[in-house]
Structures are given as structure tokens and as C-alpha cells.
PDB file of C-alpha atoms in Angstrom:
ATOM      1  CA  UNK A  25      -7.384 -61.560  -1.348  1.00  0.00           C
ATOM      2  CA  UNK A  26      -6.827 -59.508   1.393  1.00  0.00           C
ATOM      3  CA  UNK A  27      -4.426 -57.493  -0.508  1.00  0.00           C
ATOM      4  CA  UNK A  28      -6.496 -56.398  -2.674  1.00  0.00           C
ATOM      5  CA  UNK A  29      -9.235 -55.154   0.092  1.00  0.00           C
ATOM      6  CA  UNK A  30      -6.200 -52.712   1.246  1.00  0.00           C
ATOM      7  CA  UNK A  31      -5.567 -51.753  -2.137  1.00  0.00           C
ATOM      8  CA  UNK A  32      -9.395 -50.779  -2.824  1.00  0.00           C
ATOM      9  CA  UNK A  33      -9.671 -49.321   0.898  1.00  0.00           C
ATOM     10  CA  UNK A  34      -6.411 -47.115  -0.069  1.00  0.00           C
ATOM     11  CA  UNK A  35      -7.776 -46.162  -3.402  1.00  0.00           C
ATOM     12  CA  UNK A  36     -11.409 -45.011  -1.885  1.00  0.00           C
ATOM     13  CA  UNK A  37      -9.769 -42.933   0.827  1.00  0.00           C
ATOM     14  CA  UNK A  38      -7.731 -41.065  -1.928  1.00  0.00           C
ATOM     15  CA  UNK A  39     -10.604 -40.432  -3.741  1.00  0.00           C
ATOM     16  CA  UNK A  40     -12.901 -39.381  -1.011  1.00  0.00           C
ATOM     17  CA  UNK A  41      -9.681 -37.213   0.247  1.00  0.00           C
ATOM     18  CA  UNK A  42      -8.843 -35.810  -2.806  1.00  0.00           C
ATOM     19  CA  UNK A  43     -12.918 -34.605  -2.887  1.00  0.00           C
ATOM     20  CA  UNK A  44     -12.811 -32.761   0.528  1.00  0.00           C
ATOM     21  CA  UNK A  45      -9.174 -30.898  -0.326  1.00  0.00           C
ATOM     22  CA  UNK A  46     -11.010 -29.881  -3.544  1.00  0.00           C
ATOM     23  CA  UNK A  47     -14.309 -28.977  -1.787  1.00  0.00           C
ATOM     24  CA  UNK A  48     -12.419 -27.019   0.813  1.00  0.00           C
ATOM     25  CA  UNK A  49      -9.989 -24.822  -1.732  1.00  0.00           C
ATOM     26  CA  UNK A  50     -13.423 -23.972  -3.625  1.00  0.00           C
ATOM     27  CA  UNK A  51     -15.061 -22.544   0.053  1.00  0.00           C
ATOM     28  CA  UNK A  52     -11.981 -20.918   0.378  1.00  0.00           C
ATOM     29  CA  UNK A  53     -12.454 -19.215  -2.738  1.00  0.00           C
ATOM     30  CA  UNK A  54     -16.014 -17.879  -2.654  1.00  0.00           C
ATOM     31  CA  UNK A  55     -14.829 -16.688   0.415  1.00  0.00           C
ATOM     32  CA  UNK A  56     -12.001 -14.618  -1.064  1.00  0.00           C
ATOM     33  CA  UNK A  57     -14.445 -13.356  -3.354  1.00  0.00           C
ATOM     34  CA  UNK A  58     -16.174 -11.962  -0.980  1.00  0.00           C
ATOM     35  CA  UNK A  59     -13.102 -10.288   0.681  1.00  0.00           C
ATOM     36  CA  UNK A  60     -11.928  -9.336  -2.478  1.00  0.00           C
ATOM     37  CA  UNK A  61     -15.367  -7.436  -3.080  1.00  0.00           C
ATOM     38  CA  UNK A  62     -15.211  -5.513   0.435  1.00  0.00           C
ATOM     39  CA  UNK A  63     -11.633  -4.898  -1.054  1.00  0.00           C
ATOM     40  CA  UNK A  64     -12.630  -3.256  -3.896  1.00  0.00           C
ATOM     41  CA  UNK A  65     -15.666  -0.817  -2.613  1.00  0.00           C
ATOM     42  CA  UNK A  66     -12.993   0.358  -0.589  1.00  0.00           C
ATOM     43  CA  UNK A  67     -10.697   1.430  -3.297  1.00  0.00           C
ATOM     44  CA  UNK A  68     -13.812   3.048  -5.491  1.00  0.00           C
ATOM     45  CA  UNK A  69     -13.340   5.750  -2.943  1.00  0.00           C
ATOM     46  CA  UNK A  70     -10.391   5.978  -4.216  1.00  0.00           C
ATOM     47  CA  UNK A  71      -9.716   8.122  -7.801  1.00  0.00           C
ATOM     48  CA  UNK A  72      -8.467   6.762 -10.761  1.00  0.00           C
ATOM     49  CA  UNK A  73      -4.988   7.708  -9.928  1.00  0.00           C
ATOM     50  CA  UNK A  74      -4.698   5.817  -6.523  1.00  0.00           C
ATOM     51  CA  UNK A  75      -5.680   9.016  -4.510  1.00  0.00           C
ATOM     52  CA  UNK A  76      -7.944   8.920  -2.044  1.00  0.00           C
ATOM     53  CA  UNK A  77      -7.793  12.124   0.398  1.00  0.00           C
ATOM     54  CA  UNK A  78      -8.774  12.608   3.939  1.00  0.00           C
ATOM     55  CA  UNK A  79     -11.835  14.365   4.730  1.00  0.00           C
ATOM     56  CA  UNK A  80      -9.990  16.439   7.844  1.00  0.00           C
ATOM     57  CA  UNK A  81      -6.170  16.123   8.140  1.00  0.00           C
ATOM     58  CA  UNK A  82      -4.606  13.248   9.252  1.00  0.00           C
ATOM     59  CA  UNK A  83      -1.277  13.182  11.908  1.00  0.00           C
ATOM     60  CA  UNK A  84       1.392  14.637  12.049  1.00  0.00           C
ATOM     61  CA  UNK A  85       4.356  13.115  10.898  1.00  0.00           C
ATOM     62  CA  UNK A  86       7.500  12.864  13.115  1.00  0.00           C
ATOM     63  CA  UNK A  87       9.844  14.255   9.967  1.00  0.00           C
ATOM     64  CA  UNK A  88      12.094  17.099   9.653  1.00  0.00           C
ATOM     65  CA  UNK A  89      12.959  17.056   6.085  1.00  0.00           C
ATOM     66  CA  UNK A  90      12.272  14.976   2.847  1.00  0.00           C
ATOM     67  CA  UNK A  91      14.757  14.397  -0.534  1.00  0.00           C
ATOM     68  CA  UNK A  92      12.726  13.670  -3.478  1.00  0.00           C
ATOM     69  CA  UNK A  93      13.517  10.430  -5.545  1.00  0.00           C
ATOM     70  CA  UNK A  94      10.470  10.426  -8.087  1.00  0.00           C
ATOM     71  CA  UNK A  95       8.395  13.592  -9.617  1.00  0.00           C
ATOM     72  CA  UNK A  96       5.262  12.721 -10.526  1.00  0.00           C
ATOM     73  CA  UNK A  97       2.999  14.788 -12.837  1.00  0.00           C
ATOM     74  CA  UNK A  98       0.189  16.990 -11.288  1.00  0.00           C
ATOM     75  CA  UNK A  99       0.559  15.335  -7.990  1.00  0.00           C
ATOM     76  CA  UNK A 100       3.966  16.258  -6.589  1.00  0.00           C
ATOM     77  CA  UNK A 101       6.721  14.294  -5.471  1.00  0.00           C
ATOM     78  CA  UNK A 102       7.619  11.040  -3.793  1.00  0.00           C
ATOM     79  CA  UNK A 103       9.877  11.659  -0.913  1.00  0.00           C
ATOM     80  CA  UNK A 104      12.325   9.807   1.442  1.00  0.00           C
ATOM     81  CA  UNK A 105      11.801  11.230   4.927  1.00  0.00           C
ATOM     82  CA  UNK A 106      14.789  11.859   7.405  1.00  0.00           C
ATOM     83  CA  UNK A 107      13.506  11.655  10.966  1.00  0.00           C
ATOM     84  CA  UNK A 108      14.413  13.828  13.768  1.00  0.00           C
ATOM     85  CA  UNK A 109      17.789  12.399  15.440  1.00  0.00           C
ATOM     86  CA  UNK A 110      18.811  10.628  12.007  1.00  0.00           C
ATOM     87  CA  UNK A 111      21.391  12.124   9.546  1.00  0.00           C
ATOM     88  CA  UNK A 112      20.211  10.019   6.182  1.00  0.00           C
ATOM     89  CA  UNK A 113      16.948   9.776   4.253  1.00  0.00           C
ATOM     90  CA  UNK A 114      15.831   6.075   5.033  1.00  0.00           C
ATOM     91  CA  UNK A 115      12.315   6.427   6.599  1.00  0.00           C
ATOM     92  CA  UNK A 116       9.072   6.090   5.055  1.00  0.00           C
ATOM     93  CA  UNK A 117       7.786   7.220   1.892  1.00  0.00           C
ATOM     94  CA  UNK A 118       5.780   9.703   1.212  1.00  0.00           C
ATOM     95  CA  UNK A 119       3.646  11.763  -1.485  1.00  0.00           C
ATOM     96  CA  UNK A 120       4.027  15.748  -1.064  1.00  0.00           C
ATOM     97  CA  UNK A 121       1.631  16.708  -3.012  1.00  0.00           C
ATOM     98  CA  UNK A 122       2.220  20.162  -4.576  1.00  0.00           C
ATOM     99  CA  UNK A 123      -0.622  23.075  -4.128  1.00  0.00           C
ATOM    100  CA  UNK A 124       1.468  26.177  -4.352  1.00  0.00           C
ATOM    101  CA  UNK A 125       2.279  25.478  -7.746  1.00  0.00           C
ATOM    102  CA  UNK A 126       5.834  24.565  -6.705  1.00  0.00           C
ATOM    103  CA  UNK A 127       7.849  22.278  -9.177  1.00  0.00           C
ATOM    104  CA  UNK A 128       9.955  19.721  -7.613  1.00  0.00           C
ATOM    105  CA  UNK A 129      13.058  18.055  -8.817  1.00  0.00           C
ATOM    106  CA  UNK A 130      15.150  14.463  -8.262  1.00  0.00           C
ATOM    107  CA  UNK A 131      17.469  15.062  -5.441  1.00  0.00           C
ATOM    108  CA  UNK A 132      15.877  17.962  -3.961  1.00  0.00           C
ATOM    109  CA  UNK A 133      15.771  18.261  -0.324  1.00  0.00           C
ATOM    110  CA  UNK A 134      13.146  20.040   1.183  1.00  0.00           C
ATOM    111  CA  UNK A 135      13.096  21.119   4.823  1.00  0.00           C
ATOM    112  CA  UNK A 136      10.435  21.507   7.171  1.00  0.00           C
ATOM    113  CA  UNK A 137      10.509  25.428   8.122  1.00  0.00           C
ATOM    114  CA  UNK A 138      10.025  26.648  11.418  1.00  0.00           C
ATOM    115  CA  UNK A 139       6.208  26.826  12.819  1.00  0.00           C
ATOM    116  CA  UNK A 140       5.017  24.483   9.629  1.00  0.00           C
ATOM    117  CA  UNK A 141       4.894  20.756  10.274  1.00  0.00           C
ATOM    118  CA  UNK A 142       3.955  17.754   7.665  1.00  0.00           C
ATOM    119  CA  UNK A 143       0.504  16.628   8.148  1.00  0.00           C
ATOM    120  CA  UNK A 144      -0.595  13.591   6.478  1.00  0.00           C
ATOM    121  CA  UNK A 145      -3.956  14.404   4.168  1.00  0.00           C
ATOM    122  CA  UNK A 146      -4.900  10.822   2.738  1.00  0.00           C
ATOM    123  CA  UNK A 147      -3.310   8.066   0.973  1.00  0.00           C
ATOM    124  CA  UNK A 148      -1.498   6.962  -2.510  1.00  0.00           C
ATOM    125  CA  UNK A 149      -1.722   3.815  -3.890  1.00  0.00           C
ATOM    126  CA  UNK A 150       0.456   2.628  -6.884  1.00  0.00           C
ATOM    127  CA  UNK A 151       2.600  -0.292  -8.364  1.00  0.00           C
ATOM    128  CA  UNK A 152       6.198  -0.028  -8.025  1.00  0.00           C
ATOM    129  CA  UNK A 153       8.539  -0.837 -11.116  1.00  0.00           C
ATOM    130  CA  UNK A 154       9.393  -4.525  -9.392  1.00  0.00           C
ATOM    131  CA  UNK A 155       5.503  -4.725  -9.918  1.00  0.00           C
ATOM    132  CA  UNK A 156       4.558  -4.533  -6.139  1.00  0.00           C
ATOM    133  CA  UNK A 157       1.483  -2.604  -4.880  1.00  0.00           C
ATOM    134  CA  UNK A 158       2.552   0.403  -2.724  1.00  0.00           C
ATOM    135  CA  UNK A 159       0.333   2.353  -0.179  1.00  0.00           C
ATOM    136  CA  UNK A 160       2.103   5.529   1.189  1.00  0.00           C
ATOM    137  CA  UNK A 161       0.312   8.477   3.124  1.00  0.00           C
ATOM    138  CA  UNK A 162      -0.002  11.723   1.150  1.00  0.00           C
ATOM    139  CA  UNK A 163       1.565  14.824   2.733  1.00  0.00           C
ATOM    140  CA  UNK A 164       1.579  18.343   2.635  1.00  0.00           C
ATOM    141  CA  UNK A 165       3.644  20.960   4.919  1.00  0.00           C
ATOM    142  CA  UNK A 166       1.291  23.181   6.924  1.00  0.00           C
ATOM    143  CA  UNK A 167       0.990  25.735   9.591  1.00  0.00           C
ATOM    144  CA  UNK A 168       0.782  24.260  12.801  1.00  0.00           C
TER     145      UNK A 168
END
């Protein structure tokens, strides 16, 4: 008999267990939701394409040169930067985008020329070919 009671007393605590794990992974969720939501009025200020530019310039960015690996239509390039003090292109990514009608090419490396420095003017978002979600700030060289 009193096997049985520890049997039924292990069977309710399961179940009542079991209940509260569920109850708590649904909480969990509504509360994603509502990150999720925040989430997303943040990227409607973003365009269609993943742009989403800075009302005044951002910083400046601590590169002296970039190589282009990707050319992307009517937006520029996406560049590897080379920092000051380093000899290959293994920094950050970037998006130089393109307003003097400049077309870019795979492989190019473009310099930073004297007096001009990169200034970062918002941010790209986009999914990478291995399917992961990218965010890289958006460039352009400038006057000082």
C-alpha cells in the first residue's frame, strides 16, 4: 500500500511540474513578443533594403584603406578595412556607399587620401549567404 501512495505522490508532482515548465515557457513567450515588437518599430526606420542612415554623421573610423569583396547595386561596395599599423585587410566590414557616381570592382583597394577621413553615416543590415543576419556601419570618405 504504501507503494502505491509514492507512486501517485510521484505521478502528481510530474504533472503539477510539467504545468509550471509549460506555464513559464508560455510567459516567456508573450514576453518575446513584446521584445520582438520593440524590435521591429526599430527596423521600420529602416528602408526596404536594410538602410537606415544617420541624421548627422556618425564617427570616424580608425581605417586607412578598404579592398572591396562584394559590389552591390546602387549602394556601393562592401569593404574589408585595414587599420592603421596593420599590413592585411581583416578588420570590420563596412558599406561605402557610392555618391560620386564611382563604380567599384572585386579586389579593388581604395585608399583614404590625405585631408579626407571615413565617417560612418548609418547602418546596413542584411543576411549573409550562410543565412546569418549582418549589421555593418555604412561609410563614406569625407573632408575632414
Amino acid at each position: 500500500m504504501k507503494n502505491w501512495m509514492i507512486f501517485l505522490c510521484g505521478l502528481l508532482s510530474g504533472v503539477i511540474l510539467t504545468i509550471l515548465v509549460a506555464f513559464i515557457l508560455y510567459a516567456s513567450q508573450d514576453n518575446n513578443d513584446t521584445i520582438t515588437s520593440e524590435i521591429g518599430k526599430e527596423e521600420q526606420q529602416m528602408d526596404n533594403n536594410g538602410v537606415k542612415m544617420f541624421e548627422e554623421p556618425g564617427d570616424i573610423m580608425d581605417v586607412k584603406s578598404l579592398k572591396v569583396f562584394q559590389v552591390l547595386a546602387n549602394k556601393g561596395a562592401l569593404a574589408m578595412g585595414k587599420s592603421k599599423g596593420s599590413n592585411m585587410y581583416l578588420g570590420m566590414t563596412y558599406l561605402l556607399i557610392n555618391n560620386e557616381g564611382k563604380s567599384y570592382y572585386d579586389e579593388e583597394i581604395i585608399n583614404v587620401p590625405k585631408g579626407k577621413v571615413i565617417r560612418q553615416m548609418g547602418i546596413y543590415h542584411y543576411p549573409t549567404r550562410d543565412g546569418f543576419e549582418k549589421t555593418v556601419p555604412i561609410v563614406e570618405i569625407v573632408d575632414k
